[in-house]
Amino acid sequence: MTAINRRRALSGTAAIAVGVPVLAACSDDSAASDAAGSETSEPSPEPTSDGTETQSGGGEALASAADVPVGGCLVVAGAKVVVTQPTEGDFKAFSAVCTHQGCLVETSSDGEIPCPCHASRFSLEDGSPTSGPATAALAAVEITVDGDSILRA
């Protein structure tokens, strides 16, 4: 057998120390999560923005209708969703992640959805950009209104 000198051993160790995190960052975590998951295929209840779980058959509770200003929007940061009420009783929801550089938009009552990072603004009606550097619309999110509760569909 050939003896390995100290320099070669340290070089190999350094290569492994650098390579493992790089490979881990490139891997798909869903396969590991699936293997470690439970035997049933039913999804577990999702937590809501206030930390409680939803009832079976319903979507994630996003907000109370009373909390969304008419002509404005409410950001549910934990769900990364912005809920709008362009006109009384008409609720819509979009991704709260700005399409320009990924900042979260802000809650507002001034008729548009504002992004604080680079001054992009989006329509309450359809999430399309109305001004600023963003050129793509916010992605629509399906919601339902059940009484005073706004739920992810």
Tab-separated table of N, CA and C in Angstrom:
chain	number	residue	atom	x	y	z
A	1	MET	N	0.828	-1.171	0.000
A	1	MET	CA	0.000	0.000	0.000
A	1	MET	C	0.877	1.241	0.000
A	2	THR	N	0.430	2.305	-0.635
A	2	THR	CA	1.185	3.545	-0.697
A	2	THR	C	0.727	4.460	0.429
A	3	ALA	N	1.660	5.101	1.076
A	3	ALA	CA	1.323	6.040	2.151
A	3	ALA	C	0.813	7.342	1.538
A	4	ILE	N	-0.207	7.918	2.150
A	4	ILE	CA	-0.757	9.193	1.687
A	4	ILE	C	-0.120	10.286	2.522
A	5	ASN	N	0.450	11.287	1.820
A	5	ASN	CA	1.064	12.375	2.584
A	5	ASN	C	-0.001	13.321	3.122
A	6	ARG	N	0.387	14.151	4.051
A	6	ARG	CA	-0.542	15.049	4.743
A	6	ARG	C	-1.233	16.007	3.778
A	7	ARG	N	-0.509	16.564	2.831
A	7	ARG	CA	-1.082	17.521	1.875
A	7	ARG	C	-2.195	16.877	1.053
A	8	ARG	N	-1.963	15.668	0.593
A	8	ARG	CA	-2.966	14.975	-0.210
A	8	ARG	C	-4.213	14.653	0.629
A	9	ALA	N	-4.027	14.243	1.879
A	9	ALA	CA	-5.152	13.931	2.760
A	9	ALA	C	-5.982	15.181	3.036
A	10	LEU	N	-5.323	16.301	3.306
A	10	LEU	CA	-6.044	17.548	3.561
A	10	LEU	C	-6.759	18.042	2.309
A	11	SER	N	-6.152	17.879	1.147
A	11	SER	CA	-6.793	18.288	-0.108
A	11	SER	C	-8.062	17.482	-0.354
A	12	GLY	N	-7.991	16.186	-0.122
A	12	GLY	CA	-9.165	15.337	-0.306
A	12	GLY	C	-10.275	15.681	0.670
A	13	THR	N	-9.905	15.942	1.916
A	13	THR	CA	-10.895	16.317	2.930
A	13	THR	C	-11.551	17.640	2.572
A	14	ALA	N	-10.767	18.611	2.113
A	14	ALA	CA	-11.310	19.915	1.723
A	14	ALA	C	-12.264	19.772	0.538
A	15	ALA	N	-11.909	18.935	-0.417
A	15	ALA	CA	-12.775	18.733	-1.582
A	15	ALA	C	-14.116	18.134	-1.158
A	16	ILE	N	-14.085	17.200	-0.239
A	16	ILE	CA	-15.333	16.601	0.251
A	16	ILE	C	-16.142	17.630	1.031
A	17	ALA	N	-15.457	18.414	1.875
A	17	ALA	CA	-16.145	19.422	2.692
A	17	ALA	C	-16.837	20.466	1.823
A	18	VAL	N	-16.255	20.797	0.680
A	18	VAL	CA	-16.865	21.768	-0.229
A	18	VAL	C	-17.911	21.093	-1.113
A	19	GLY	N	-17.665	19.892	-1.550
A	19	GLY	CA	-18.553	19.218	-2.493
A	19	GLY	C	-19.874	18.762	-1.919
A	20	VAL	N	-19.886	18.285	-0.689
A	20	VAL	CA	-21.124	17.770	-0.095
A	20	VAL	C	-22.196	18.850	0.005
A	21	PRO	N	-21.904	20.052	0.560
A	21	PRO	CA	-22.958	21.079	0.607
A	21	PRO	C	-23.443	21.504	-0.783
A	22	VAL	N	-22.530	21.549	-1.753
A	22	VAL	CA	-22.918	21.927	-3.112
A	22	VAL	C	-23.886	20.895	-3.683
A	23	LEU	N	-23.583	19.628	-3.513
A	23	LEU	CA	-24.475	18.576	-4.004
A	23	LEU	C	-25.796	18.574	-3.243
A	24	ALA	N	-25.760	18.832	-1.944
A	24	ALA	CA	-26.995	18.874	-1.154
A	24	ALA	C	-27.890	20.014	-1.611
A	25	ALA	N	-27.300	21.139	-1.966
A	25	ALA	CA	-28.085	22.283	-2.426
A	25	ALA	C	-28.752	21.995	-3.766
A	26	CYS	N	-28.171	21.129	-4.557
A	26	CYS	CA	-28.720	20.804	-5.871
A	26	CYS	C	-29.749	19.677	-5.822
A	27	SER	N	-29.879	19.017	-4.680
A	27	SER	CA	-30.785	17.874	-4.607
A	27	SER	C	-32.226	18.312	-4.464
A	28	ASP	N	-33.125	17.382	-4.728
A	28	ASP	CA	-34.565	17.607	-4.593
A	28	ASP	C	-34.998	17.052	-3.248
A	29	ASP	N	-35.403	17.921	-2.320
A	29	ASP	CA	-35.783	17.504	-0.975
A	29	ASP	C	-37.101	16.749	-0.938
A	30	SER	N	-37.918	16.841	-1.980
A	30	SER	CA	-39.226	16.190	-1.942
A	30	SER	C	-39.104	14.673	-1.877
A	31	ALA	N	-38.098	14.092	-2.504
A	31	ALA	CA	-37.938	12.647	-2.459
A	31	ALA	C	-37.620	12.194	-1.045
A	32	ALA	N	-36.757	12.914	-0.348
A	32	ALA	CA	-36.424	12.572	1.031
A	32	ALA	C	-37.630	12.776	1.930
A	33	SER	N	-38.391	13.824	1.691
A	33	SER	CA	-39.580	14.087	2.500
A	33	SER	C	-40.618	12.998	2.296
A	34	ASP	N	-40.783	12.542	1.050
A	34	ASP	CA	-41.762	11.502	0.768
A	34	ASP	C	-41.374	10.192	1.445
A	35	ALA	N	-40.084	9.855	1.422
A	35	ALA	CA	-39.626	8.618	2.020
A	35	ALA	C	-39.802	8.640	3.534
A	36	ALA	N	-39.638	9.796	4.141
A	36	ALA	CA	-39.760	9.911	5.593
A	36	ALA	C	-41.190	10.169	6.032
A	37	GLY	N	-42.102	10.372	5.095
A	37	GLY	CA	-43.486	10.720	5.418
A	37	GLY	C	-44.271	9.544	5.957
A	38	SER	N	-45.517	9.795	6.258
A	38	SER	CA	-46.380	8.756	6.806
A	38	SER	C	-46.824	7.808	5.701
A	39	GLU	N	-47.463	6.708	6.124
A	39	GLU	CA	-47.899	5.706	5.164
A	39	GLU	C	-49.167	6.110	4.431
A	40	THR	N	-49.946	7.040	4.971
A	40	THR	CA	-51.177	7.453	4.311
A	40	THR	C	-50.871	8.502	3.269
A	41	SER	N	-51.753	8.609	2.284
A	41	SER	CA	-51.554	9.605	1.243
A	41	SER	C	-52.365	10.862	1.496
A	42	GLU	N	-53.125	10.909	2.610
A	42	GLU	CA	-53.923	12.089	2.903
A	42	GLU	C	-53.030	13.197	3.429
A	43	PRO	N	-53.221	14.434	2.932
A	43	PRO	CA	-52.410	15.529	3.433
A	43	PRO	C	-52.825	15.888	4.850
A	44	SER	N	-51.849	16.355	5.621
A	44	SER	CA	-52.180	16.804	6.969
A	44	SER	C	-52.800	18.186	6.881
A	45	PRO	N	-53.582	18.590	7.882
A	45	PRO	CA	-54.200	19.915	7.837
A	45	PRO	C	-53.128	20.996	7.783
A	46	GLU	N	-53.405	22.035	7.018
A	46	GLU	CA	-52.450	23.124	6.901
A	46	GLU	C	-52.699	24.148	7.987
A	47	PRO	N	-51.610	24.696	8.568
A	47	PRO	CA	-51.822	25.744	9.557
A	47	PRO	C	-52.279	27.020	8.866
A	48	THR	N	-53.070	27.811	9.562
A	48	THR	CA	-53.525	29.085	9.028
A	48	THR	C	-52.558	30.165	9.452
A	49	SER	N	-52.817	31.387	9.029
A	49	SER	CA	-51.925	32.488	9.362
A	49	SER	C	-51.887	32.760	10.859
A	50	ASP	N	-52.907	32.334	11.609
A	50	ASP	CA	-52.885	32.552	13.052
A	50	ASP	C	-52.400	31.317	13.808
A	51	GLY	N	-51.905	30.298	13.085
A	51	GLY	CA	-51.320	29.133	13.715
A	51	GLY	C	-52.292	28.004	13.991
A	52	THR	N	-53.580	28.172	13.715
A	52	THR	CA	-54.546	27.110	13.936
A	52	THR	C	-54.676	26.280	12.673
A	53	GLU	N	-55.209	25.074	12.813
A	53	GLU	CA	-55.394	24.225	11.644
A	53	GLU	C	-56.798	24.391	11.098
A	54	THR	N	-56.936	24.191	9.790
A	54	THR	CA	-58.249	24.310	9.165
A	54	THR	C	-59.027	23.021	9.370
A	55	GLN	N	-60.333	23.086	9.231
A	55	GLN	CA	-61.187	21.909	9.330
A	55	GLN	C	-61.059	21.116	8.039
A	56	SER	N	-61.318	19.822	8.093
A	56	SER	CA	-61.227	19.011	6.886
A	56	SER	C	-62.261	19.473	5.872
A	57	GLY	N	-61.877	19.468	4.614
A	57	GLY	CA	-62.783	19.867	3.547
A	57	GLY	C	-62.672	21.334	3.200
A	58	GLY	N	-62.006	22.146	4.021
A	58	GLY	CA	-61.882	23.571	3.751
A	58	GLY	C	-60.452	23.920	3.420
A	59	GLY	N	-60.269	25.112	2.847
A	59	GLY	CA	-58.928	25.558	2.539
A	59	GLY	C	-58.332	26.323	3.699
A	60	GLU	N	-57.124	26.773	3.494
A	60	GLU	CA	-56.407	27.548	4.502
A	60	GLU	C	-57.116	28.875	4.738
A	61	ALA	N	-57.406	29.200	5.987
A	61	ALA	CA	-58.035	30.482	6.316
A	61	ALA	C	-57.003	31.583	6.117
A	62	LEU	N	-57.325	32.542	5.263
A	62	LEU	CA	-56.392	33.622	4.973
A	62	LEU	C	-56.692	34.879	5.770
A	63	ALA	N	-57.960	35.265	5.849
A	63	ALA	CA	-58.307	36.525	6.506
A	63	ALA	C	-59.790	36.584	6.792
A	64	SER	N	-60.156	37.578	7.558
A	64	SER	CA	-61.558	37.902	7.784
A	64	SER	C	-61.931	38.956	6.750
A	65	ALA	N	-63.103	38.843	6.168
A	65	ALA	CA	-63.536	39.807	5.150
A	65	ALA	C	-63.519	41.231	5.701
A	66	ALA	N	-63.828	41.386	6.978
A	66	ALA	CA	-63.855	42.713	7.595
A	66	ALA	C	-62.469	43.353	7.671
A	67	ASP	N	-61.408	42.552	7.595
A	67	ASP	CA	-60.045	43.078	7.684
A	67	ASP	C	-59.509	43.611	6.358
A	68	VAL	N	-60.200	43.307	5.261
A	68	VAL	CA	-59.735	43.738	3.937
A	68	VAL	C	-60.468	45.029	3.570
A	69	PRO	N	-59.738	46.155	3.454
A	69	PRO	CA	-60.415	47.423	3.158
A	69	PRO	C	-60.994	47.458	1.746
A	70	VAL	N	-62.173	48.067	1.604
A	70	VAL	CA	-62.754	48.270	0.273
A	70	VAL	C	-61.817	49.223	-0.466
A	71	GLY	N	-61.443	48.858	-1.694
A	71	GLY	CA	-60.500	49.673	-2.456
A	71	GLY	C	-59.070	49.508	-1.981
A	72	GLY	N	-58.796	48.388	-1.318
A	72	GLY	CA	-57.454	48.153	-0.796
A	72	GLY	C	-57.117	46.683	-0.739
A	73	CYS	N	-56.072	46.379	0.029
A	73	CYS	CA	-55.600	45.006	0.109
A	73	CYS	C	-55.027	44.707	1.488
A	74	LEU	N	-54.971	43.423	1.806
A	74	LEU	CA	-54.406	42.930	3.056
A	74	LEU	C	-53.413	41.831	2.712
A	75	VAL	N	-52.179	41.965	3.197
A	75	VAL	CA	-51.162	40.952	2.957
A	75	VAL	C	-51.190	39.932	4.093
A	76	VAL	N	-51.257	38.648	3.725
A	76	VAL	CA	-51.144	37.550	4.681
A	76	VAL	C	-49.733	37.003	4.481
A	77	ALA	N	-48.791	37.562	5.241
A	77	ALA	CA	-47.371	37.287	5.017
A	77	ALA	C	-47.023	35.808	5.140
A	78	GLY	N	-47.587	35.116	6.127
A	78	GLY	CA	-47.265	33.703	6.316
A	78	GLY	C	-47.636	32.842	5.125
A	79	ALA	N	-48.702	33.206	4.443
A	79	ALA	CA	-49.156	32.459	3.266
A	79	ALA	C	-48.625	33.065	1.967
A	80	LYS	N	-47.971	34.222	2.064
A	80	LYS	CA	-47.473	34.965	0.898
A	80	LYS	C	-48.591	35.226	-0.107
A	81	VAL	N	-49.737	35.685	0.440
A	81	VAL	CA	-50.916	35.989	-0.366
A	81	VAL	C	-51.375	37.392	-0.023
A	82	VAL	N	-51.819	38.139	-1.037
A	82	VAL	CA	-52.440	39.440	-0.809
A	82	VAL	C	-53.901	39.309	-1.237
A	83	VAL	N	-54.819	39.669	-0.326
A	83	VAL	CA	-56.257	39.607	-0.590
A	83	VAL	C	-56.727	41.026	-0.865
A	84	THR	N	-57.458	41.217	-1.970
A	84	THR	CA	-57.942	42.549	-2.333
A	84	THR	C	-59.466	42.585	-2.297
A	85	GLN	N	-59.994	43.807	-2.176
A	85	GLN	CA	-61.440	44.030	-2.256
A	85	GLN	C	-61.634	45.284	-3.118
A	86	PRO	N	-61.578	45.112	-4.450
A	86	PRO	CA	-61.687	46.267	-5.344
A	86	PRO	C	-62.988	47.039	-5.140
A	87	THR	N	-64.088	46.311	-4.983
A	87	THR	CA	-65.388	46.922	-4.693
A	87	THR	C	-66.024	46.136	-3.552
A	88	GLU	N	-66.975	46.747	-2.885
A	88	GLU	CA	-67.627	46.129	-1.723
A	88	GLU	C	-68.085	44.703	-2.016
A	89	GLY	N	-67.572	43.744	-1.241
A	89	GLY	CA	-67.986	42.350	-1.355
A	89	GLY	C	-67.320	41.553	-2.458
A	90	ASP	N	-66.436	42.162	-3.241
A	90	ASP	CA	-65.739	41.486	-4.341
A	90	ASP	C	-64.296	41.236	-3.907
A	91	PHE	N	-63.975	39.981	-3.569
A	91	PHE	CA	-62.646	39.647	-3.062
A	91	PHE	C	-61.851	38.885	-4.107
A	92	LYS	N	-60.570	39.221	-4.203
A	92	LYS	CA	-59.648	38.544	-5.111
A	92	LYS	C	-58.360	38.305	-4.338
A	93	ALA	N	-57.537	37.375	-4.800
A	93	ALA	CA	-56.268	37.115	-4.125
A	93	ALA	C	-55.179	36.839	-5.147
A	94	PHE	N	-53.970	37.239	-4.777
A	94	PHE	CA	-52.804	37.090	-5.642
A	94	PHE	C	-51.596	36.717	-4.794
A	95	SER	N	-50.556	36.257	-5.457
A	95	SER	CA	-49.293	36.046	-4.762
A	95	SER	C	-48.831	37.391	-4.225
A	96	ALA	N	-48.308	37.412	-3.001
A	96	ALA	CA	-47.807	38.656	-2.410
A	96	ALA	C	-46.343	38.893	-2.752
A	97	VAL	N	-45.781	38.059	-3.623
A	97	VAL	CA	-44.379	38.189	-4.012
A	97	VAL	C	-44.294	39.006	-5.298
A	98	CYS	N	-43.654	40.169	-5.211
A	98	CYS	CA	-43.519	41.058	-6.368
A	98	CYS	C	-42.783	40.347	-7.496
A	99	THR	N	-43.274	40.523	-8.704
A	99	THR	CA	-42.683	39.861	-9.867
A	99	THR	C	-41.400	40.538	-10.332
A	100	HIS	N	-41.060	41.688	-9.767
A	100	HIS	CA	-39.833	42.375	-10.159
A	100	HIS	C	-38.613	41.720	-9.523
A	101	GLN	N	-38.543	41.716	-8.172
A	101	GLN	CA	-37.375	41.126	-7.524
A	101	GLN	C	-37.713	40.296	-6.299
A	102	GLY	N	-38.973	39.907	-6.149
A	102	GLY	CA	-39.329	38.966	-5.101
A	102	GLY	C	-39.626	39.529	-3.723
A	103	CYS	N	-39.743	40.831	-3.580
A	103	CYS	CA	-40.110	41.418	-2.285
A	103	CYS	C	-41.589	41.149	-2.013
A	104	LEU	N	-41.984	41.151	-0.738
A	104	LEU	CA	-43.402	41.042	-0.406
A	104	LEU	C	-44.051	42.405	-0.571
A	105	VAL	N	-45.223	42.421	-1.190
A	105	VAL	CA	-45.977	43.666	-1.340
A	105	VAL	C	-46.534	44.059	0.027
A	106	GLU	N	-47.153	45.251	0.106
A	106	GLU	CA	-47.651	45.763	1.378
A	106	GLU	C	-49.168	45.880	1.404
A	107	THR	N	-49.720	45.864	2.626
A	107	THR	CA	-51.137	46.152	2.843
A	107	THR	C	-51.372	47.614	2.500
A	108	SER	N	-52.519	47.908	1.877
A	108	SER	CA	-52.794	49.276	1.441
A	108	SER	C	-54.297	49.518	1.364
A	109	SER	N	-54.677	50.789	1.435
A	109	SER	CA	-56.086	51.148	1.230
A	109	SER	C	-56.203	52.254	0.190
A	110	ASP	N	-55.170	52.382	-0.667
A	110	ASP	CA	-55.165	53.481	-1.640
A	110	ASP	C	-55.486	53.077	-3.074
A	111	GLY	N	-56.112	51.910	-3.279
A	111	GLY	CA	-56.558	51.538	-4.614
A	111	GLY	C	-55.590	50.719	-5.438
A	112	GLU	N	-54.400	50.434	-4.916
A	112	GLU	CA	-53.429	49.610	-5.629
A	112	GLU	C	-52.667	48.751	-4.624
A	113	ILE	N	-51.955	47.751	-5.142
A	113	ILE	CA	-51.100	46.898	-4.316
A	113	ILE	C	-49.673	47.435	-4.471
A	114	PRO	N	-49.086	48.010	-3.414
A	114	PRO	CA	-47.746	48.579	-3.538
A	114	PRO	C	-46.633	47.608	-3.143
A	115	CYS	N	-45.508	47.702	-3.844
A	115	CYS	CA	-44.303	46.979	-3.454
A	115	CYS	C	-43.340	48.009	-2.872
A	116	PRO	N	-42.870	47.807	-1.652
A	116	PRO	CA	-42.020	48.801	-1.012
A	116	PRO	C	-40.581	48.839	-1.529
A	117	CYS	N	-40.147	47.816	-2.227
A	117	CYS	CA	-38.733	47.747	-2.615
A	117	CYS	C	-38.355	48.682	-3.759
A	118	HIS	N	-39.118	48.666	-4.842
A	118	HIS	CA	-38.748	49.461	-6.014
A	118	HIS	C	-39.937	50.217	-6.595
A	119	ALA	N	-40.980	50.410	-5.782
A	119	ALA	CA	-42.140	51.243	-6.136
A	119	ALA	C	-43.031	50.678	-7.243
A	120	SER	N	-42.991	49.382	-7.473
A	120	SER	CA	-43.963	48.796	-8.402
A	120	SER	C	-45.335	48.857	-7.745
A	121	ARG	N	-46.369	48.960	-8.563
A	121	ARG	CA	-47.750	48.980	-8.069
A	121	ARG	C	-48.570	48.066	-8.970
A	122	PHE	N	-49.559	47.389	-8.364
A	122	PHE	CA	-50.350	46.393	-9.080
A	122	PHE	C	-51.839	46.666	-8.899
A	123	SER	N	-52.631	46.246	-9.888
A	123	SER	CA	-54.084	46.415	-9.879
A	123	SER	C	-54.742	45.509	-8.838
A	124	LEU	N	-55.732	46.058	-8.130
A	124	LEU	CA	-56.526	45.261	-7.188
A	124	LEU	C	-57.401	44.253	-7.924
A	125	GLU	N	-57.774	44.572	-9.165
A	125	GLU	CA	-58.695	43.743	-9.956
A	125	GLU	C	-58.059	42.463	-10.484
A	126	ASP	N	-56.861	42.588	-11.069
A	126	ASP	CA	-56.264	41.430	-11.738
A	126	ASP	C	-54.782	41.218	-11.438
A	127	GLY	N	-54.199	42.024	-10.552
A	127	GLY	CA	-52.798	41.858	-10.188
A	127	GLY	C	-51.810	42.335	-11.232
A	128	SER	N	-52.305	42.981	-12.291
A	128	SER	CA	-51.400	43.455	-13.344
A	128	SER	C	-50.619	44.678	-12.857
A	129	PRO	N	-49.392	44.863	-13.358
A	129	PRO	CA	-48.607	46.023	-12.936
A	129	PRO	C	-49.203	47.313	-13.496
A	130	THR	N	-49.307	48.340	-12.652
A	130	THR	CA	-49.817	49.636	-13.093
A	130	THR	C	-48.698	50.663	-13.181
A	131	SER	N	-47.606	50.441	-12.450
A	131	SER	CA	-46.433	51.318	-12.541
A	131	SER	C	-45.239	50.634	-11.897
A	132	GLY	N	-44.067	51.204	-12.177
A	132	GLY	CA	-42.841	50.677	-11.586
A	132	GLY	C	-42.101	49.749	-12.513
A	133	PRO	N	-41.032	49.159	-12.010
A	133	PRO	CA	-40.214	48.298	-12.865
A	133	PRO	C	-40.825	46.921	-13.143
A	134	ALA	N	-41.780	46.461	-12.353
A	134	ALA	CA	-42.380	45.139	-12.599
A	134	ALA	C	-43.155	45.161	-13.915
A	135	THR	N	-42.999	44.102	-14.706
A	135	THR	CA	-43.700	44.016	-15.990
A	135	THR	C	-44.686	42.852	-16.035
A	136	ALA	N	-44.602	41.937	-15.077
A	136	ALA	CA	-45.500	40.777	-15.046
A	136	ALA	C	-46.505	40.923	-13.906
A	137	ALA	N	-47.685	40.363	-14.117
A	137	ALA	CA	-48.749	40.416	-13.105
A	137	ALA	C	-48.441	39.481	-11.941
A	138	LEU	N	-49.032	39.788	-10.791
A	138	LEU	CA	-48.974	38.880	-9.650
A	138	LEU	C	-49.827	37.659	-9.988
A	139	ALA	N	-49.377	36.484	-9.622
A	139	ALA	CA	-50.121	35.253	-9.914
A	139	ALA	C	-51.418	35.217	-9.111
A	140	ALA	N	-52.512	34.849	-9.770
A	140	ALA	CA	-53.810	34.748	-9.098
A	140	ALA	C	-53.811	33.561	-8.142
A	141	VAL	N	-54.513	33.704	-7.023
A	141	VAL	CA	-54.678	32.642	-6.034
A	141	VAL	C	-56.175	32.394	-5.892
A	142	GLU	N	-56.597	31.139	-6.003
A	142	GLU	CA	-58.014	30.783	-5.887
A	142	GLU	C	-58.457	30.914	-4.433
A	143	ILE	N	-59.562	31.623	-4.205
A	143	ILE	CA	-60.109	31.775	-2.856
A	143	ILE	C	-61.612	31.539	-2.867
A	144	THR	N	-62.162	31.295	-1.694
A	144	THR	CA	-63.605	31.242	-1.501
A	144	THR	C	-63.928	32.089	-0.280
A	145	VAL	N	-65.133	32.627	-0.256
A	145	VAL	CA	-65.589	33.403	0.892
A	145	VAL	C	-66.706	32.608	1.549
A	146	ASP	N	-66.525	32.294	2.823
A	146	ASP	CA	-67.508	31.535	3.594
A	146	ASP	C	-67.895	32.386	4.792
A	147	GLY	N	-69.025	33.080	4.670
A	147	GLY	CA	-69.428	34.019	5.722
A	147	GLY	C	-68.448	35.177	5.758
A	148	ASP	N	-67.764	35.344	6.891
A	148	ASP	CA	-66.772	36.411	7.021
A	148	ASP	C	-65.353	35.894	6.778
A	149	SER	N	-65.195	34.603	6.492
A	149	SER	CA	-63.869	34.017	6.314
A	149	SER	C	-63.483	33.935	4.846
A	150	ILE	N	-62.259	34.331	4.562
A	150	ILE	CA	-61.699	34.189	3.215
A	150	ILE	C	-60.727	33.025	3.281
A	151	LEU	N	-60.986	32.003	2.458
A	151	LEU	CA	-60.213	30.764	2.483
A	151	LEU	C	-59.523	30.527	1.154
A	152	ARG	N	-58.344	29.926	1.216
A	152	ARG	CA	-57.690	29.478	-0.018
A	152	ARG	C	-58.503	28.304	-0.541
A	153	ALA	N	-58.842	28.335	-1.833
A	153	ALA	CA	-59.685	27.277	-2.417
A	153	ALA	C	-58.902	25.990	-2.591
